[in-house]
Amino acid sequence: MADLRNNFVGIKSPNPFWLASAPPTDKAYNVERAFKAGWGGVVWKTLGEEGPPVVNVNGPRYGAIWGADRRLLGLNNIELITDRDLYTNLREMKQVKMNWPDRALVASIMVPCEENAWKAILPLVEETGADGIELNFGCPHGMSERGMGSAVGQVPEYIEMVVRWCKQYTRMPVITKLTPNITDIRKPARAAKAGGTDAVSLINTINSIVSVDLDNFAPNPTVGGKGSHGGYCGPAVKPIALNMVAEIARDPETYGLPISGIGGITTWRDAAEFLALGAGNVQVCTAAMTYGFKIVQEMITGLSDWMDAKGHRSLDDIIGRAVPNVSDWQYLNLNYIAKAHIDQDACIKCGRCHIACEDTSHQAITNMIDGVRHFEVMEEECVGCNLCVNVCPVENCITMVGLEPGELDKRTGKVVDPNYANWTTHPNNPMARQAAE
Ligand SMILES: Cc1cc2nc3c(=O)[nH]c(=O)nc-3n(C[C@H](O)[C@H](O)[C@H](O)COP(=O)(O)O)c2cc1C
């Protein structure tokens, strides 16, 4: 059986699945049941400074995007950090940690960008027995207007400064949670590293307006006639999150910095992809809010079964395995040639591949042969773009088949370069030519 035990910056958990800081982790009642369901750890809903708690809107807080089957694809929220009293949270955290010593319990914190505010809260959190802290530099709404959350996360100098304070005033491991609402994610990650962070976690939510109520001309969710931008998350953000995780994992300046991967993780496969791109563990929010805590059981068995089938014995066998294969465009092998192939037995003759190719691509798919609807790839026109694969409603009906070295490319009339595997040094590779000059 694959070993799913996880050690993330010294924080141990029985599996790499943590719940991200959000409503699922905002009280002992939730966290206890999450642990019973099997979650390896939680990041408690973000704590604020001592004093009257923040006040949330009491109308709709969430908006969404759905697929045609009403499956939730993207969730948008305008919630703030915890609206429960700091000491109630701390008391509950301490109790939960005592009850569940083998699970990871990390405290998410967001206080004003002042040294004394951080210095004051850190010992209170430490006293709960929490395993670590996560600095919330990510929330894109409400708190950012008060100079916190993404208002800090968008200024690398502030990130470095706050991380430094935290490293100075606590012995707990520090995880810096990054906002994706920034052009180059490597810059805040580098700043966090310069401040001495033990790890980064990403992504927090993405600035968004999910839709507009056209009867009232206001963004959704509409609160008393007005709407505000909110934070977007769920399956729709996964590709953005994966790219940002990979960017940090392969940046020579942050190479080796532990990453907790977050964003749209719904299945074990999503989680495995984050791990392969360099995440040391993963955090989940929307999937738990959509399907409930027990979804972790499918994640655990799915990951474990896949690892067994592939002969991966521990998480170390997969973490970062895909990072060396993430390349800048300029290093891609231009001698590699693939052609689309349509499985005639699977084809339902809907014609979507033909329309897409004919109207917007390379006119490489037939629609009629001898007066009969028939969809077939004309290899002499196909550039291998993959659009037909993506628009075909039948999975695996159209596949891309790579030509072997020595085979004829009917489009160009040239034989596939027998030497194409050696692209790094190939004379057709502009990068290799540049290096030789
Ligand atoms: C309703 C809601 C509240 C959230 N509150 C917090 C929060 O208090 N602190 C925080 O760091 N992230 C918060 N998040 C962001 C999540 O922790 C997570 O980074 C984000 O939702 C992406 O993960 P997902 O796609 O699995 O949901 C919140 C997300 C949602 C949906």
Coordinates of C-alpha atoms and ligand atoms in Angstrom, one line a residue:
M1 CA 0.0 0.0 0.0
A2 CA 1.3 3.5 -0.9
D3 CA 2.4 5.5 2.1
L4 CA 0.4 8.8 2.1
R5 CA 2.0 10.3 5.2
N6 CA 3.0 13.8 4.7
N7 CA 5.7 16.0 6.3
F8 CA 5.3 19.6 5.2
V9 CA 7.9 22.0 6.7
G10 CA 8.0 19.6 9.8
I11 CA 4.2 19.6 10.1
K12 CA 3.1 15.9 10.0
S13 CA -0.2 14.7 8.8
P14 CA -1.5 11.2 7.9
N15 CA -2.2 12.3 4.3
P16 CA -1.5 15.4 2.2
F17 CA -5.1 16.6 2.1
W18 CA -5.7 19.7 4.2
L19 CA -8.8 21.9 4.3
A20 CA -7.9 25.5 3.3
S21 CA -8.7 28.4 5.5
A22 CA -12.4 29.2 4.8
P23 CA -15.9 28.4 6.3
P24 CA -15.2 24.6 6.5
T25 CA -12.5 25.4 9.1
D26 CA -14.1 28.2 11.0
K27 CA -15.1 26.4 14.2
A28 CA -14.4 23.3 16.3
Y29 CA -17.7 21.7 15.2
N30 CA -16.6 21.7 11.6
V31 CA -13.0 20.8 12.1
E32 CA -13.8 17.9 14.4
R33 CA -16.1 16.4 11.7
A34 CA -13.6 17.1 9.0
F35 CA -11.0 15.1 10.9
K36 CA -13.5 12.3 11.5
A37 CA -14.0 12.2 7.7
G38 CA -10.3 11.8 7.2
W39 CA -8.8 15.1 6.4
G40 CA -5.1 15.2 7.2
G41 CA -5.0 18.8 8.4
V42 CA -6.8 22.1 8.4
V43 CA -5.8 25.7 8.1
W44 CA -8.2 27.4 10.5
K45 CA -10.4 30.2 9.1
T46 CA -8.3 33.4 9.2
L47 CA -8.0 35.1 12.6
G48 CA -7.9 38.8 13.0
E49 CA -6.6 41.0 15.8
E50 CA -8.1 41.3 19.2
G51 CA -11.2 43.5 19.4
P52 CA -14.7 43.5 17.9
P53 CA -14.8 40.9 15.2
V54 CA -15.4 41.9 11.6
V55 CA -19.0 42.1 10.3
N56 CA -20.0 40.1 7.2
V57 CA -22.8 41.0 4.8
N58 CA -26.1 39.3 5.8
G59 CA -27.3 38.8 2.3
P60 CA -25.9 36.6 -0.4
R61 CA -22.2 36.1 -0.1
Y62 CA -21.6 33.7 -3.0
G63 CA -22.0 33.8 -6.8
A64 CA -21.2 30.9 -9.1
I65 CA -20.6 29.7 -12.6
W66 CA -22.1 26.3 -13.6
G67 CA -21.6 23.8 -16.4
A68 CA -24.5 22.7 -18.6
D69 CA -25.2 19.9 -16.1
R70 CA -25.5 22.5 -13.3
R71 CA -22.2 21.2 -11.8
L72 CA -20.5 24.1 -10.0
L73 CA -17.4 25.2 -11.9
G74 CA -16.5 28.4 -10.2
L75 CA -17.4 30.0 -6.9
N76 CA -17.2 33.6 -6.0
N77 CA -17.4 35.0 -2.5
I78 CA -17.4 38.3 -0.7
E79 CA -16.8 37.0 2.8
L80 CA -14.3 38.5 5.2
I81 CA -12.0 36.7 7.7
T82 CA -13.6 35.1 10.7
D83 CA -16.4 37.0 12.3
R84 CA -16.0 35.1 15.5
D85 CA -14.2 36.4 18.6
L86 CA -10.5 35.8 18.6
Y87 CA -10.4 34.1 22.0
T88 CA -13.3 31.8 21.1
N89 CA -11.3 30.6 18.1
L90 CA -8.1 30.2 20.1
R91 CA -9.9 28.2 22.8
E92 CA -11.5 25.9 20.2
M93 CA -8.2 25.4 18.3
K94 CA -6.4 24.3 21.5
Q95 CA -9.1 21.8 22.3
V96 CA -9.2 20.4 18.7
K97 CA -5.4 20.1 18.6
M98 CA -5.5 18.2 21.9
N99 CA -8.2 15.9 20.6
W100 CA -6.5 15.2 17.3
P101 CA -2.7 15.3 17.9
D102 CA -1.9 13.4 14.7
R103 CA -3.6 15.9 12.4
A104 CA -2.1 19.2 11.2
L105 CA -3.7 22.4 12.6
V106 CA -2.4 25.6 11.1
A107 CA -3.6 29.1 12.1
S108 CA -4.3 31.5 9.3
I109 CA -3.6 35.1 10.5
M110 CA -4.4 38.5 9.1
V111 CA -3.7 41.6 11.2
P112 CA -2.7 45.1 10.2
C113 CA 0.7 45.6 8.6
E114 CA 2.3 46.8 11.9
E115 CA 5.0 45.0 13.8
N116 CA 3.1 45.3 17.2
A117 CA 0.0 43.7 15.7
W118 CA 1.9 40.6 14.6
K119 CA 4.0 40.6 17.8
A120 CA 0.8 40.6 19.9
I121 CA -1.1 37.8 18.2
L122 CA 1.8 35.3 17.6
P123 CA 2.2 34.1 21.3
L124 CA -1.6 33.7 21.6
V125 CA -1.6 31.4 18.6
E126 CA 1.5 29.6 19.8
E127 CA -0.2 28.9 23.1
T128 CA -2.9 26.8 21.4
G129 CA -0.4 24.2 20.3
A130 CA -1.0 25.0 16.6
D131 CA 1.5 23.4 14.3
G132 CA 2.2 26.5 12.2
I133 CA 0.9 29.7 10.9
E134 CA -0.3 30.8 7.5
L135 CA -0.1 34.5 6.7
N136 CA -3.1 35.5 4.7
F137 CA -1.8 38.0 2.1
G138 CA -4.5 36.9 -0.3
C139 CA -8.0 38.0 0.4
P140 CA -8.9 40.3 -2.5
H141 CA -12.0 42.1 -1.1
G142 CA -13.0 43.9 2.1
M143 CA -9.9 43.4 4.1
S144 CA -7.6 44.6 1.3
E145 CA -9.5 48.0 1.4
R146 CA -8.3 48.1 5.1
G147 CA -4.7 47.7 4.0
M148 CA -4.6 43.9 4.7
G149 CA -4.8 40.7 2.7
S150 CA -4.0 41.2 -1.0
A151 CA -3.1 44.9 -0.3
V152 CA 0.0 43.4 1.4
G153 CA 0.4 40.5 -0.9
Q154 CA 0.7 42.7 -3.9
V155 CA 3.8 44.6 -2.5
P156 CA 6.8 42.2 -2.2
E157 CA 8.5 44.6 0.2
Y158 CA 5.6 44.3 2.7
I159 CA 5.6 40.6 2.4
E160 CA 9.2 40.3 3.2
M161 CA 8.8 42.7 6.2
V162 CA 5.9 40.8 7.7
V163 CA 7.4 37.4 7.2
R164 CA 10.6 38.7 8.9
W165 CA 8.5 39.8 12.0
C166 CA 6.8 36.5 12.1
K167 CA 10.1 34.5 12.0
Q168 CA 11.4 36.8 14.7
Y169 CA 8.4 36.5 17.1
T170 CA 7.4 32.8 16.7
R171 CA 9.1 29.4 16.6
M172 CA 6.2 28.0 14.6
P173 CA 6.8 27.3 10.9
V174 CA 5.6 30.2 8.7
I175 CA 3.6 29.5 5.5
T176 CA 3.0 32.6 3.4
K177 CA -0.2 32.5 1.4
L178 CA 0.0 34.3 -1.9
T179 CA -2.5 36.2 -3.9
P180 CA -2.9 35.4 -7.6
N181 CA -4.0 39.0 -8.2
I182 CA -0.5 40.0 -9.4
T183 CA 1.3 39.9 -12.7
D184 CA 4.3 37.8 -11.8
I185 CA 3.8 35.3 -9.0
R186 CA 7.5 34.7 -8.6
K187 CA 8.1 38.1 -7.1
P188 CA 6.0 37.7 -3.9
A189 CA 7.3 34.2 -3.6
R190 CA 10.9 35.5 -3.8
A191 CA 10.1 38.2 -1.2
A192 CA 8.6 35.6 1.2
K193 CA 11.7 33.6 0.8
A194 CA 13.9 36.6 1.4
G195 CA 11.9 37.2 4.6
G196 CA 12.7 33.7 5.8
T197 CA 9.4 32.0 5.1
D198 CA 9.3 28.2 5.6
A199 CA 6.9 27.7 2.7
V200 CA 4.4 29.5 0.4
S201 CA 0.8 28.4 -0.2
L202 CA -1.2 29.4 -3.3
I203 CA -3.5 30.4 -4.7
N204 CA -6.0 32.5 -2.7
T205 CA -9.0 33.7 -4.6
I206 CA -9.0 35.7 -7.9
N207 CA -10.7 39.1 -8.3
S208 CA -13.9 38.6 -10.1
I209 CA -17.4 39.5 -11.0
V210 CA -19.2 36.3 -11.8
S211 CA -22.3 37.8 -13.5
V212 CA -24.6 40.8 -13.7
D213 CA -28.3 40.7 -12.6
L214 CA -29.8 42.2 -15.8
D215 CA -33.1 43.1 -14.1
N216 CA -31.4 45.3 -11.5
F217 CA -28.2 46.1 -13.4
A218 CA -26.0 45.0 -10.4
P219 CA -23.2 42.5 -10.1
N220 CA -24.0 39.1 -8.4
P221 CA -24.2 38.4 -5.6
T222 CA -26.3 41.6 -5.1
V223 CA -26.6 42.9 -1.6
G224 CA -29.4 45.5 -1.3
G225 CA -29.1 46.6 -4.9
K226 CA -25.3 46.7 -5.1
G227 CA -22.6 44.2 -5.7
S228 CA -18.8 44.1 -5.1
H229 CA -16.0 42.2 -6.8
G230 CA -15.3 39.0 -5.0
G231 CA -12.8 36.1 -4.8
Y232 CA -13.1 33.4 -7.4
C233 CA -12.2 29.8 -6.7
G234 CA -13.2 26.2 -7.5
P235 CA -12.5 24.0 -10.6
A236 CA -12.3 27.0 -12.9
V237 CA -9.2 28.4 -11.3
K238 CA -7.2 25.2 -11.2
P239 CA -5.2 25.9 -14.4
I240 CA -4.2 29.3 -13.1
A241 CA -3.2 27.8 -9.8
L242 CA -1.2 25.0 -11.4
N243 CA 0.8 27.4 -13.6
M244 CA 1.6 29.6 -10.6
V245 CA 2.7 26.7 -8.5
A246 CA 4.9 25.5 -11.4
E247 CA 6.3 29.0 -11.9
I248 CA 7.6 29.1 -8.3
A249 CA 8.7 25.4 -8.4
R250 CA 11.0 26.0 -11.4
D251 CA 12.2 29.5 -10.5
P252 CA 15.9 29.2 -9.7
E253 CA 15.5 31.9 -7.0
T254 CA 12.8 29.9 -5.1
Y255 CA 13.9 26.4 -6.2
G256 CA 13.3 23.9 -3.3
L257 CA 11.0 26.3 -1.3
P258 CA 8.1 24.1 -0.1
I259 CA 4.7 24.9 -1.7
S260 CA 1.3 24.1 -0.5
G261 CA -0.9 23.8 -3.6
I262 CA -4.4 25.3 -3.6
G263 CA -7.0 26.1 -6.2
G264 CA -9.8 24.0 -7.7
I265 CA -8.7 20.7 -6.3
T266 CA -11.7 18.4 -6.5
T267 CA -10.4 14.9 -7.2
W268 CA -7.3 12.8 -6.3
R269 CA -6.1 13.4 -9.8
D270 CA -6.2 17.2 -9.3
A271 CA -4.2 16.7 -6.2
A272 CA -1.7 14.4 -7.9
E273 CA -1.1 17.1 -10.6
F274 CA -0.3 19.7 -8.0
L275 CA 2.1 17.4 -6.3
A276 CA 3.7 16.5 -9.6
L277 CA 4.2 20.2 -10.3
G278 CA 6.1 20.7 -7.0
A279 CA 3.5 21.1 -4.3
G280 CA 4.5 19.3 -1.1
N281 CA 0.8 19.0 0.0
V282 CA -2.6 20.4 -1.1
Q283 CA -5.4 22.4 0.4
V284 CA -9.1 22.2 -0.6
C285 CA -12.0 24.6 0.0
T286 CA -14.6 24.7 -2.8
A287 CA -14.9 21.0 -3.3
A288 CA -15.6 20.5 0.4
M289 CA -18.1 23.3 0.4
T290 CA -19.8 21.7 -2.7
Y291 CA -19.7 18.0 -1.8
G292 CA -19.1 17.8 2.0
F293 CA -16.2 16.6 4.1
K294 CA -16.4 12.9 3.0
I295 CA -15.0 13.9 -0.4
V296 CA -11.6 13.4 1.1
Q297 CA -12.2 9.6 1.2
E298 CA -12.3 9.4 -2.6
M299 CA -9.2 11.6 -2.7
I300 CA -7.3 9.2 -0.3
T301 CA -8.3 6.0 -2.0
G302 CA -7.9 7.4 -5.5
L303 CA -4.4 8.7 -4.9
S304 CA -3.4 5.5 -3.0
D305 CA -4.8 3.2 -5.8
W306 CA -3.0 5.2 -8.5
M307 CA 0.3 5.2 -6.6
D308 CA 0.0 1.4 -6.1
A309 CA -0.8 0.9 -9.8
K310 CA 2.2 3.0 -10.8
G311 CA 4.6 1.6 -8.2
H312 CA 5.0 5.0 -6.3
R313 CA 5.7 4.0 -2.7
S314 CA 5.5 7.4 -1.0
L315 CA 4.6 11.1 -1.8
D316 CA 8.3 11.8 -2.4
D317 CA 8.1 9.6 -5.5
I318 CA 5.8 12.0 -7.1
I319 CA 6.4 15.5 -5.6
G320 CA 8.0 17.7 -8.3
R321 CA 8.3 14.9 -10.9
A322 CA 6.7 17.1 -13.6
V323 CA 8.7 20.2 -12.9
P324 CA 11.7 19.4 -15.2
N325 CA 9.2 18.9 -18.1
V326 CA 7.7 22.4 -17.7
S327 CA 9.5 24.3 -20.4
D328 CA 9.6 27.8 -21.8
W329 CA 8.0 27.8 -25.3
Q330 CA 11.3 28.5 -27.0
Y331 CA 12.7 25.1 -25.9
L332 CA 9.8 23.0 -27.3
N333 CA 10.8 20.5 -30.0
L334 CA 9.6 22.0 -33.3
N335 CA 10.6 18.7 -35.1
Y336 CA 7.9 16.8 -33.2
I337 CA 4.9 16.2 -35.5
A338 CA 1.5 14.8 -34.6
K339 CA -1.7 14.3 -36.6
A340 CA -5.3 14.0 -35.4
H341 CA -6.9 10.6 -35.9
I342 CA -10.7 9.9 -35.7
D343 CA -11.9 6.5 -34.5
Q344 CA -14.7 5.8 -37.0
D345 CA -16.4 3.3 -34.6
A346 CA -16.6 5.9 -31.8
C347 CA -17.6 8.9 -34.1
I348 CA -21.3 9.9 -33.7
K349 CA -21.1 12.1 -36.9
C350 CA -22.1 15.3 -35.1
G351 CA -19.7 17.2 -37.3
R352 CA -18.3 19.5 -34.6
C353 CA -14.7 18.7 -35.5
H354 CA -15.3 19.5 -39.1
I355 CA -17.0 22.9 -38.3
A356 CA -14.3 23.9 -35.9
C357 CA -11.5 22.9 -38.3
E358 CA -13.2 24.3 -41.4
D359 CA -14.3 27.7 -40.0
T360 CA -11.4 28.5 -37.6
S361 CA -8.4 26.3 -38.3
H362 CA -6.8 24.4 -41.1
Q363 CA -9.6 22.9 -43.2
A364 CA -8.2 19.4 -42.5
I365 CA -11.4 17.4 -41.7
T366 CA -13.9 16.1 -44.3
N367 CA -17.6 16.2 -43.8
M368 CA -18.9 14.3 -46.8
I369 CA -17.5 11.5 -48.8
D370 CA -19.6 10.2 -51.8
G371 CA -22.7 12.0 -50.4
V372 CA -22.4 10.4 -47.0
R373 CA -21.6 12.2 -43.7
H374 CA -18.0 11.1 -43.0
F375 CA -15.4 12.8 -40.8
E376 CA -11.9 12.0 -41.5
V377 CA -8.6 13.9 -41.0
M378 CA -6.7 14.9 -44.2
E379 CA -3.2 14.4 -43.0
E380 CA -1.8 16.6 -45.8
E381 CA -3.6 19.6 -44.2
C382 CA -3.5 18.8 -40.5
V383 CA -1.0 20.8 -38.4
G384 CA -1.8 18.8 -35.3
C385 CA -3.4 21.7 -33.4
N386 CA -5.7 19.5 -31.2
L387 CA -8.8 21.8 -31.6
C388 CA -10.9 18.9 -32.9
V389 CA -9.9 16.7 -29.9
N390 CA -11.1 19.5 -27.6
V391 CA -14.4 20.2 -29.3
C392 CA -15.4 16.5 -29.9
P393 CA -18.1 15.5 -27.4
V394 CA -16.9 11.8 -27.4
E395 CA -14.0 11.2 -25.1
N396 CA -11.1 9.4 -26.9
C397 CA -12.9 9.5 -30.3
I398 CA -10.2 11.8 -31.7
T399 CA -6.6 11.3 -30.6
M400 CA -3.3 12.8 -31.6
V401 CA -0.8 10.4 -33.0
G402 CA 2.9 11.3 -33.1
L403 CA 4.8 10.5 -36.3
E404 CA 7.8 8.3 -35.9
P405 CA 11.2 9.5 -37.0
G406 CA 11.6 8.7 -40.7
E407 CA 7.9 8.8 -41.4
L408 CA 6.6 11.2 -44.1
D409 CA 4.8 14.3 -43.0
K410 CA 2.2 14.5 -45.8
R411 CA 1.6 18.2 -45.1
T412 CA 5.2 19.4 -45.7
G413 CA 6.3 16.5 -47.8
K414 CA 9.3 16.1 -45.5
V415 CA 10.4 13.0 -43.6
V416 CA 10.3 13.4 -39.8
D417 CA 13.8 14.1 -38.7
P418 CA 15.4 10.9 -37.5
N419 CA 17.3 13.0 -35.1
Y420 CA 14.4 14.8 -33.6
A421 CA 14.8 13.5 -30.1
N422 CA 18.1 15.5 -29.8
W423 CA 16.3 18.8 -30.1
T424 CA 18.4 20.6 -27.5
T425 CA 21.4 20.5 -29.8
H426 CA 19.6 20.3 -33.1
P427 CA 20.6 22.8 -35.8
N428 CA 16.9 23.6 -36.5
N429 CA 16.6 24.8 -32.9
P430 CA 17.1 28.5 -32.7
M431 CA 18.2 28.3 -29.1
A432 CA 20.9 25.7 -30.0
R433 CA 22.0 27.9 -32.9
Q434 CA 22.2 30.9 -30.6
A435 CA 24.2 29.0 -28.0
A436 CA 26.7 27.8 -30.7
E437 CA 27.3 31.3 -31.9
Ligands
LIG1 C1 -16.2 31.5 1.3 C2 -14.7 31.5 1.3 C3 -14.1 32.1 2.3 C4 -12.7 32.1 2.3 N1 -12.0 32.6 3.4 C5 -10.7 32.6 3.4 C6 -10.0 33.1 4.6 O1 -10.6 33.5 5.6 N2 -8.6 33.0 4.5 C7 -7.9 32.5 3.5 O2 -6.7 32.5 3.5 N3 -8.5 32.1 2.4 C8 -9.9 32.1 2.3 N4 -10.5 31.6 1.3 C9 -9.7 31.1 0.1 C10 -9.5 29.6 0.2 O3 -8.7 29.2 1.3 C11 -8.7 29.1 -1.0 O4 -7.5 29.7 -1.1 C12 -9.5 29.3 -2.3 O5 -10.9 29.1 -2.2 C13 -9.0 28.4 -3.5 O6 -9.2 27.0 -3.2 P1 -10.5 26.2 -3.8 O7 -10.5 26.4 -5.3 O8 -10.3 24.8 -3.4 O9 -11.7 26.8 -3.2 C14 -11.9 31.5 1.2 C15 -12.6 30.9 0.2 C16 -14.0 30.9 0.2 C17 -14.7 30.2 -0.9

